[in-house]
């Protein structure tokens, strides 16, 4: 009886498989729609939101389904079709879940280029941004999924009929053609947008599957229709003519000024990116017990200031940074693209740093976060900077109340050291803060805050806002201390401060006085009497405007902005900018006559050298190495092998007793500043050979350099 029952069950199972194979296309259509619905539930973190998308954007819903249906066609290339259906479905579901998780931490949805930032995320484990618990959960879930897929690969059913490989390949190609044609028709009829000026809104209106697919397929810049050498040369000619004409007006009645200019040093230019910075009073519903940003407000009232339109919301600092430093418009790139992770990986790019270097400036970056985050060390080299002082080169001791991020006060002295590193030379210093970075806790962390906040929709939201506002209040104090430091120097200086994006707080346009979640603010300061000329700008215009006020008209892109008066809505202006960007990054570089005029720099990490002065074997068997400019990211290397290192102070690091026992006479000791992925950013200027019989000899670390080799 059992044998008969098993045969019947097996026969019934075979009939089900045969039914699914016979009507597999219909099954794929239903599965595609179900997957889109589940993905939208995950992405929107709402059943209601997903069904509203289905009802209000039916065309977009079924277009998303068509994309998934097209990918499911690949199952016909394999015998284990059930396995492949589950693999493809799992990939789409994982992407949707990731998007939901990303949107719980920021406003900008998950795109293809974010996959290139996974290494950056892993460097932030065990923080509020990506906790150790979350990391463990992700690993466990992925392992379970992998085991299930392996089991299916071994035990799962196989297609028993003739595979018809050529027909399957032809069907996949045909489906690809249909999808391509449908996409073109949807774009031409404006049913689906080909570009999202607001990525978050684009994903919301057109669905995650379409948005993510756009970020995969639409990367880099397309060649402008009118791109040519004559077109580029004409753009440059008109730019130069306009600037020369303007200059002639100034020279006509300024002979004495011209004669003085030959001996007068150009002003320092300091640009500060304020992480997630905004004036909290811009949020209509917030009630604040005191003004959290009095110093920023004072600068706004007394020096040039205005709103700044940035390309991102809630995250994506590197994209605002890219626009500010290069003068290039991200609108011409692919959906959700991070140029730092794509074209800038292998292509040098003219920037404010290379432009100012060409006229004698020293150029520096100071940032109290990792040097590899967003591939910044590489990007700043491609931009032509001289030095980059990242957190690995700083003796950071103070952190925010959550312990997630360093406080910004350390940046004042690091900016000063960058300025001091080039005596007699004007400097451009780009300083990046981090204290205002999310995420923000929904429980009360600061028991006696300087600024009390209310007005948000829930107590948890009030706690988040209160934490954020008080961190921004500390950043405002940093602004005051920074301007005080610059004022004490006997050097003409212009300071530009800007918010890179709004914080991750779920803000909508109607919540803000500006009426636009893509608008932050900027303010300036100077000590040589520049006229206050307020203007609302885009991020890619900011430094062109500031440098023009300081009398600097340099650079292919920056001078273009200056000549064309920052007319963002002018079609001819945007077309010329698009041509210049394409020419520099993807084209023939006609603007440089085909030459590599601004090659990548040999970027030096930090401005302070590190030294080893001496070492001492301690009574407990450990080995102390004494020197200069050590940090928490200093690691002792023995014969080029990294050792576990204890940081004691900026003048002392230690090896454990176990490691010290393994040392042999003649082993070479050095100390390196190490970033993520074991990147060595800087090594001590000298090394020490270890000798057992000399290990008790101790020369004070303060004997500056007496034992340096």
C-alpha positions in Angstrom: 0.0 0.0 0.0 2.8 2.4 0.9 4.5 1.7 -2.4 1.3 2.4 -4.3 0.8 5.6 -2.3 4.3 6.8 -3.0 3.9 6.1 -6.7 0.6 8.1 -6.8 2.2 11.0 -5.0 5.2 10.9 -7.3 2.8 10.8 -10.3 0.9 13.8 -8.9 4.1 15.7 -8.4 5.2 15.0 -12.0 1.9 16.2 -13.3 2.3 19.5 -11.4 5.8 19.9 -12.8 4.5 19.1 -16.3 1.7 21.6 -15.9 4.1 24.4 -14.8 6.4 23.6 -17.7 3.5 23.7 -20.2 2.2 27.0 -19.0 5.5 28.4 -17.7 5.1 31.8 -19.6 1.8 32.4 -17.9 3.3 31.3 -14.6 6.3 33.7 -15.1 3.8 36.6 -15.8 2.0 36.0 -12.6 5.3 35.5 -10.7 6.6 38.7 -12.1 3.6 40.7 -10.9 3.8 39.1 -7.4 7.5 39.9 -7.2 7.0 43.5 -8.1 4.2 43.8 -5.4 6.4 42.2 -2.7 9.4 44.4 -3.7 7.3 47.5 -3.5 6.1 46.5 -0.1 9.7 46.0 1.1 10.9 49.2 -0.6 8.0 51.4 0.7 7.9 49.5 4.0 4.1 49.6 3.6 1.4 47.3 2.2 -0.8 50.4 1.6 1.9 52.2 -0.2 2.5 49.2 -2.5 -1.1 48.9 -3.5 -1.4 52.6 -4.0 1.5 52.3 -6.4 -0.4 49.5 -8.2 -3.6 51.6 -8.4 -2.1 55.0 -9.2 0.8 53.9 -11.5 -0.6 50.8 -13.2 1.5 51.3 -16.3 4.7 51.6 -14.3 3.7 48.5 -12.2 3.3 46.3 -15.3 6.4 47.8 -16.9 8.4 46.7 -13.8 6.7 43.3 -14.2 7.9 43.1 -17.8 11.5 43.7 -16.7 11.4 40.8 -14.3 9.5 38.7 -16.8 12.4 39.4 -19.3 15.0 38.2 -16.7 13.0 35.0 -16.1 13.4 34.0 -19.7 16.9 33.0 -18.8 15.5 29.9 -17.0 15.0 28.2 -20.4 18.7 28.0 -20.9 19.0 25.5 -18.1 17.7 22.1 -17.2 17.2 23.0 -13.5 14.6 25.5 -14.2 13.1 25.6 -10.7 16.5 26.4 -9.3 17.0 29.2 -11.8 13.5 30.7 -11.1 14.3 30.8 -7.4 17.8 32.3 -8.0 16.4 35.1 -10.2 13.4 35.7 -7.9 15.7 35.8 -4.9 18.0 38.3 -6.5 15.1 40.7 -7.2 13.7 40.2 -3.7 17.1 40.8 -2.1 17.5 44.0 -4.0 14.0 45.1 -2.9 14.8 44.3 0.7 18.1 46.1 0.5 16.3 49.2 -0.9 13.9 49.1 2.0 16.8 48.9 4.5 18.6 51.7 2.7 15.5 53.9 2.8 15.2 53.4 6.5 18.5 55.2 6.9 18.5 57.7 4.0 16.2 59.3 1.5 18.1 58.3 -1.7 17.1 54.8 -2.8 19.4 51.9 -3.6 21.1 52.0 -7.0 23.6 50.0 -9.0 26.5 52.3 -8.0 25.8 51.5 -4.3 27.1 48.0 -5.0 30.5 49.6 -5.5 30.2 51.1 -2.0 29.8 47.8 -0.2 33.4 47.9 0.8 32.8 51.3 2.4 29.8 50.0 4.3 31.9 47.1 5.7 34.4 49.5 7.1 31.6 51.0 9.1 30.5 47.8 10.9 29.6 48.1 14.5 28.4 51.6 14.2 24.9 53.2 14.1 25.2 53.1 10.3 25.7 49.3 10.1 25.7 47.5 13.4 27.5 44.2 14.2 24.1 42.6 14.9 22.9 43.6 11.4 26.1 42.3 9.9 25.6 38.9 11.6 21.9 38.7 10.5 22.8 39.4 6.9 25.6 36.8 6.9 23.3 34.1 8.5 20.4 34.8 6.0 22.7 34.7 3.0 24.3 31.5 4.2 20.9 29.9 4.7 19.8 31.0 1.2 23.1 29.6 -0.3 22.5 26.2 1.5 19.0 26.0 0.2 20.1 26.8 -3.4 22.9 24.2 -3.1 20.3 21.6 -1.9 18.0 22.4 -4.9 21.0 22.2 -7.2 21.7 18.6 -6.0 18.2 17.3 -5.3 15.9 19.6 -7.2 13.9 18.5 -10.3 15.4 18.7 -13.8 13.6 19.5 -17.1 13.2 16.1 -18.8 12.3 17.2 -22.3 14.5 18.4 -25.1 16.3 21.5 -24.1 16.0 23.4 -27.4 19.0 25.6 -26.6 18.9 27.6 -29.9 15.1 28.3 -29.4 15.8 29.4 -25.8 18.6 31.7 -26.9 16.4 33.2 -29.7 13.5 33.7 -27.2 15.8 35.5 -24.8 17.1 37.8 -27.6 13.6 38.4 -28.8 12.5 39.3 -25.3 15.4 41.7 -25.0 14.4 43.4 -28.2 10.8 43.7 -27.0 11.9 45.2 -23.7 14.2 47.7 -25.5 11.4 48.7 -27.9 8.9 49.0 -25.1 11.3 51.2 -23.1 11.8 53.5 -26.1 8.1 53.8 -26.6 7.5 54.4 -22.9 10.1 57.2 -22.9 8.8 58.8 -26.1 5.2 58.8 -24.8 6.4 60.1 -21.3 4.8 57.1 -19.7 8.3 56.3 -18.1 10.9 58.9 -17.4 14.4 58.4 -18.9 16.0 60.7 -16.2 15.1 61.3 -12.6 16.0 64.9 -11.4 14.7 63.6 -8.1 15.9 60.0 -7.7 13.7 59.4 -4.6 10.6 60.6 -6.4 11.6 58.7 -9.6 11.7 55.4 -7.8 8.5 56.2 -6.0 6.6 57.1 -9.3 8.1 54.4 -11.5 9.0 51.6 -9.1 12.2 50.1 -7.7 12.7 47.5 -10.5 12.7 50.2 -13.2 14.7 52.6 -11.1 17.4 50.1 -10.3 17.5 48.8 -13.8 18.0 52.3 -15.1 20.9 52.8 -12.7 22.5 49.6 -14.2 21.9 50.4 -17.9 22.3 54.2 -17.8 25.8 55.0 -16.5 28.4 57.5 -17.5 27.6 60.3 -20.0 26.2 59.9 -23.5 28.0 61.9 -26.2 26.1 65.1 -26.8 24.5 65.4 -30.3 26.6 68.4 -31.2 29.9 67.3 -29.7 32.8 68.1 -31.9 36.2 69.9 -31.8 34.8 73.1 -33.4 31.9 73.1 -30.9 34.3 72.8 -27.9 36.6 75.5 -29.3 33.7 77.8 -29.9 32.6 77.4 -26.3 36.1 78.2 -25.1 36.4 81.2 -27.4 33.1 82.7 -26.2 34.1 82.1 -22.6 37.5 83.8 -23.0 36.0 86.7 -24.9 33.4 87.4 -22.2 36.0 87.2 -19.4 38.5 89.5 -21.3 35.8 92.0 -21.9 34.9 92.1 -18.2 38.5 92.4 -17.2 39.0 95.4 -19.6 36.4 97.3 -17.6 38.3 96.7 -14.4 41.7 97.6 -15.8 40.5 100.9 -17.3 40.5 102.8 -14.0 42.7 100.6 -11.8 46.4 101.2 -12.9 47.6 101.3 -9.3 45.7 98.2 -8.4 47.3 96.4 -11.3 50.8 97.4 -10.3 50.2 96.3 -6.7 48.8 93.0 -7.8 52.2 91.8 -9.0 53.5 91.7 -5.5 50.3 90.8 -3.6 49.8 87.2 -2.7 46.5 85.7 -3.7 44.0 84.8 -1.0 43.7 81.5 0.7 40.5 79.7 -0.2 39.0 77.4 2.4 36.0 75.3 1.5 34.2 73.4 4.2 31.6 70.6 3.6 29.3 70.5 6.6 27.9 67.0 6.8 24.1 66.9 6.8 24.0 70.5 7.8 21.0 72.7 7.7 19.5 75.6 9.7 16.9 73.7 11.8 14.7 76.8 11.8 14.1 76.1 8.1 11.8 73.2 9.2 8.4 74.6 9.7 7.1 72.2 12.3 10.1 72.3 14.7 10.0 74.3 18.0 13.5 75.2 19.2 14.4 76.5 22.7 17.2 78.6 21.3 18.9 79.4 18.0 21.2 76.3 17.3 23.2 78.0 14.6 23.9 81.6 15.6 27.4 81.7 14.1 26.3 80.4 10.7 23.4 82.8 10.8 25.7 85.7 11.5 27.9 84.8 8.5 24.8 84.5 6.3 23.7 88.0 7.4 27.0 89.7 6.9 28.7 87.9 4.0 27.7 86.3 0.7 25.2 83.5 1.3 22.2 81.8 -0.1 20.4 78.5 -0.9 22.4 75.7 -2.6 20.8 73.1 -4.8 22.5 69.8 -4.3 22.1 66.5 -6.3 21.2 64.3 -3.3 19.0 64.0 -0.2 19.8 62.2 3.1 23.0 60.6 1.7 25.4 60.7 -1.2 27.9 63.2 0.1 30.4 62.3 -2.6 28.1 63.5 -5.3 27.6 66.9 -3.8 31.4 67.0 -3.3 32.0 66.0 -6.9 29.8 68.9 -8.2 31.5 71.4 -5.9 35.1 70.4 -6.7 34.7 69.9 -10.4 32.0 72.4 -11.4 30.3 69.5 -13.2 26.5 68.7 -13.2 25.5 65.2 -12.2 22.3 65.5 -14.2 24.3 64.5 -17.2 25.4 61.2 -15.6 23.4 58.0 -15.2 20.7 57.5 -12.6 22.1 57.3 -9.1 25.7 57.2 -10.3 28.7 58.0 -8.1 31.4 59.2 -10.5 34.0 58.5 -7.7 33.2 54.8 -8.1 33.0 54.8 -11.9 34.8 57.2 -14.3 37.0 58.8 -11.6 38.4 55.4 -10.7 40.6 55.5 -13.7 40.4 59.0 -15.3 42.0 62.1 -14.0 39.7 65.1 -13.9 40.3 68.9 -13.8 39.1 70.3 -10.5 39.4 73.4 -8.4 42.5 71.9 -7.0 44.3 71.4 -10.3 43.1 74.9 -11.5 44.5 76.6 -8.4 47.7 74.5 -8.4 48.4 75.9 -11.9 48.6 79.4 -10.4 50.8 78.5 -7.5 48.4 77.3 -4.8 49.1 74.4 -2.4 46.0 72.2 -2.3 44.9 70.1 0.6 42.0 68.0 1.9 41.3 67.5 5.6 38.6 64.9 6.7 37.9 63.2 10.0 36.7 60.0 8.3 38.4 57.1 6.5 40.7 57.9 3.5 39.2 55.1 1.4 35.6 55.9 2.1 33.9 56.7 -1.3 37.4 55.9 -2.8 38.4 59.5 -1.8 42.1 58.9 -1.7 42.0 57.9 -5.3 39.5 60.6 -6.3 41.6 63.4 -4.7 44.7 62.2 -6.5 42.7 62.2 -9.8 41.6 65.8 -8.9 45.2 66.9 -8.5 45.4 67.6 -4.7 48.8 67.7 -3.0 47.9 66.3 0.4 45.0 64.5 2.1 44.8 64.3 5.9 42.2 61.6 6.7 41.3 60.3 10.1 44.1 57.7 9.9 46.6 60.6 10.1 44.7 62.3 13.1 45.0 61.7 16.8 41.2 61.7 17.3 40.1 61.5 20.9 36.6 63.0 21.0 33.5 61.4 19.5 29.8 62.2 19.4 27.5 61.0 22.2 26.7 57.8 20.4 30.4 57.1 19.7 29.6 56.8 16.0 31.6 59.7 14.5 34.5 62.0 15.5 33.6 65.5 16.6 34.7 68.2 14.3 36.8 70.4 16.6 39.9 68.4 15.6 39.6 69.8 12.1 40.5 73.3 13.1 44.1 72.5 14.0 44.4 70.0 11.1 43.2 72.8 8.7 45.8 75.1 10.3 48.5 72.5 9.8 47.6 72.2 6.2 47.9 76.0 5.8 51.2 76.1 7.7 52.7 73.3 5.5 53.3 75.7 2.6 54.8 78.9 4.0 54.8 81.8 1.6 52.3 80.1 -0.7 48.5 80.6 -1.0 46.5 77.5 -0.2 43.2 75.9 -1.1 42.0 73.7 1.7 39.0 71.5 1.4 37.8 70.4 4.8 35.1 67.8 5.3 33.2 67.5 8.6 31.4 64.4 9.8 29.8 65.3 13.2 26.3 65.9 11.8 26.2 62.4 10.1 23.2 60.1 10.8 21.7 58.0 11.9 20.0 59.7 14.8 18.7 57.8 17.8 15.0 57.6 18.5 15.6 57.3 22.2 16.8 60.2 24.4 20.6 60.1 24.5 21.5 63.7 25.6 19.9 64.1 29.0 20.5 67.9 29.4 20.7 69.2 25.8 21.6 72.8 25.2 18.8 73.0 22.6 15.5 71.4 23.4 13.3 70.4 20.4 9.6 69.6 20.0 7.0 69.7 17.3 7.8 66.4 15.5 5.0 63.9 15.0 6.1 61.4 17.6 8.4 61.3 20.8 10.8 59.2 18.8 11.0 61.7 16.1 11.5 64.5 18.6 14.4 62.5 20.1 16.0 62.2 16.7 15.6 65.9 15.9 16.9 66.9 19.3 20.0 64.8 18.9 20.6 66.1 15.4 20.0 69.7 16.4 22.5 69.5 19.2 25.1 68.0 17.0 24.5 70.8 14.5 24.9 73.3 17.4 28.3 71.8 18.1 29.2 72.1 14.4 28.1 75.8 14.6 30.6 76.3 17.5 33.3 74.7 15.2 32.4 77.3 12.6 33.1 80.1 15.1 36.4 78.6 16.2 37.4 78.0 12.6 36.7 81.7 11.6 38.6 82.8 14.8 41.6 80.8 13.8 41.6 82.1 10.3 41.1 85.7 11.5 44.3 85.4 13.7 46.4 84.6 10.6 47.9 87.5 8.7 46.8 86.1 5.4 43.9 87.2 3.2 41.3 84.3 3.2 37.9 83.5 1.8 35.9 80.8 3.6 33.0 78.9 1.9 30.8 76.7 4.1 28.0 74.5 2.6 25.6 71.7 3.6 26.1 68.7 1.4 22.5 67.4 1.8 19.6 67.5 4.3 19.6 65.0 7.1 17.8 61.7 6.9 14.6 62.7 8.6 11.9 62.0 6.0 11.5 65.7 5.2 9.1 66.7 2.4 9.1 69.9 0.3 6.2 71.2 2.2 8.0 70.9 5.5 10.7 73.5 4.5 10.8 77.2 4.1 12.8 76.7 0.9 10.1 74.4 -0.4 12.7 72.0 -1.8 14.4 69.0 -0.1 17.3 69.4 -2.6 18.2 72.8 -1.2 20.7 73.3 1.6 22.5 76.5 2.5 25.9 78.0 2.1 27.6 81.0 3.7 31.0 82.7 3.3 33.4 84.7 5.3 36.4 86.8 4.4 38.9 89.2 6.0 39.6 91.5 3.1 36.4 93.4 2.5 34.6 91.5 -0.2 31.2 92.9 -1.1 28.2 90.9 0.1 26.6 89.4 -3.1 23.9 86.9 -2.1 22.8 84.4 -4.7 21.0 81.1 -4.8 23.3 78.6 -6.6 23.8 75.0 -7.5 26.6 72.9 -6.0 28.4 72.9 -9.3 28.5 76.7 -9.4 29.5 77.3 -5.8 33.3 77.6 -6.1 33.2 79.4 -9.4 31.0 82.1 -7.8 33.2 82.3 -4.6 36.5 82.3 -6.6 35.2 85.0 -8.9 34.4 87.2 -5.9 38.0 86.7 -4.8 39.3 87.8 -8.2 40.2 84.3 -9.5 39.1 83.3 -13.0 40.8 80.0 -13.7 39.8 76.6 -15.1 37.9 75.3 -18.1 34.6 74.6 -16.3 34.8 77.3 -13.5 35.6 80.1 -16.0 32.7 78.8 -18.1 30.3 79.3 -15.2 31.7 82.7 -14.5 31.4 83.9 -18.1 27.8 82.6 -18.4 26.4 84.1 -15.2 25.2 80.8 -13.6 22.0 80.7 -15.6 20.8 77.2 -14.6 17.6 77.3 -16.7 19.3 78.5 -19.9 19.4 75.6 -22.4 22.5 76.9 -24.2 24.3 77.2 -20.9 23.5 73.6 -19.9 24.4 72.3 -23.4 27.8 74.0 -23.3 28.4 72.6 -19.8 27.4 69.1 -21.0 29.9 69.3 -23.9 32.8 70.4 -21.7 32.1 67.7 -19.1 31.9 65.0 -21.8 35.1 66.3 -23.5 37.1 66.2 -20.2 35.9 62.9 -18.9 34.9 60.7 -21.9 35.8 62.6 -25.1 38.9 63.6 -27.0 39.9 66.5 -24.7 39.7 69.0 -27.5 39.6 71.7 -24.8 43.2 70.7 -23.9 44.2 70.2 -27.6 44.3 66.4 -26.9 46.9 66.7 -24.1 46.6 65.4 -20.5 46.9 68.9 -19.0 45.8 68.0 -15.5 47.3 64.6 -14.6 46.6 62.8 -11.3 48.9 64.0 -8.5 51.2 61.9 -6.3 48.9 62.4 -3.4 50.7 62.6 0.0 48.7 61.4 2.9 49.0 63.9 5.8 51.2 66.9 6.2 53.1 65.7 9.3 55.8 63.0 8.9 55.9 60.1 11.4 59.2 59.0 13.0 60.4 56.2 15.3 62.9 57.5 17.9 63.5 54.5 20.1 62.1 51.3 21.6 62.1 49.7 25.0 61.3 46.2 26.3 59.1 46.6 29.3 59.1 44.5 32.5 55.9 42.7 31.4 57.6 41.6 28.2 55.8 44.1 25.9 57.7 46.3 23.5 57.1 50.1 23.5 58.0 52.0 20.4 58.4 55.7 20.8 58.1 58.3 18.1 56.0 61.1 16.7 52.6 61.6 15.1 51.2 58.1 15.9 47.4 57.7 15.9 44.7 55.1 16.6 45.3 53.8 13.1 49.1 53.3 13.6 50.2 49.7 13.2 53.6 48.2 13.9 55.1 46.3 11.0 57.9 43.7 11.5 59.7 42.9 8.3 56.7 44.3 6.4 54.2 42.1 8.3 51.4 43.9 10.1 51.3 43.2 13.9 48.5 43.6 16.4 49.3 47.0 17.9 48.2 48.9 21.0 47.9 52.6 20.7 49.0 54.5 23.8 49.5 58.0 22.7 50.7 60.1 19.7 54.2 59.2 20.8 53.9 55.6 21.9 52.6 52.3 20.4 53.1 48.8 21.8 53.6 45.2 20.8 52.2 42.4 23.0 54.6 40.2 25.0 53.8 37.2 22.8 54.7 39.2 19.6 57.8 40.6 21.3 59.1 37.1 22.2 59.0 36.2 18.5 61.3 39.1 17.5 64.8 38.2 16.3 67.9 40.3 16.1 67.9 42.3 12.9 64.1 42.4 12.5 63.1 45.7 11.0 60.5 47.7 12.9 58.4 50.5 11.3 55.0 52.1 12.0 52.4 52.6 9.3 49.2 54.6 9.2 46.7 52.0 7.9 43.3 52.5 6.4 40.5 50.1 5.4 41.5 47.1 3.3 44.9 47.3 4.9 45.8 50.3 2.8 49.1 51.8 4.0 48.7 55.5 3.8 51.9 56.6 5.4 55.0 55.0 6.8 57.5 56.3 9.4 60.3 58.2 7.7 62.8 55.9 9.4 62.9 52.2 10.5 64.6 50.6 13.5 66.5 47.3 13.5 65.7 45.2 16.6 68.5 44.0 18.8 67.8 42.0 21.9 70.7 43.3 23.9 69.8 46.9 23.2 66.1 46.6 23.9 66.4 48.0 27.4 68.1 51.1 26.2 65.6 54.0 26.3 65.9 57.5 24.9 63.0 59.8 25.8 60.5 60.3 22.9 60.7 64.0 23.4 64.3 64.0 22.2 63.0 65.1 18.9 64.7 63.1 16.2 68.0 62.5 18.0 67.8 58.8 17.0 66.0 59.2 13.7 67.9 57.4 11.0 
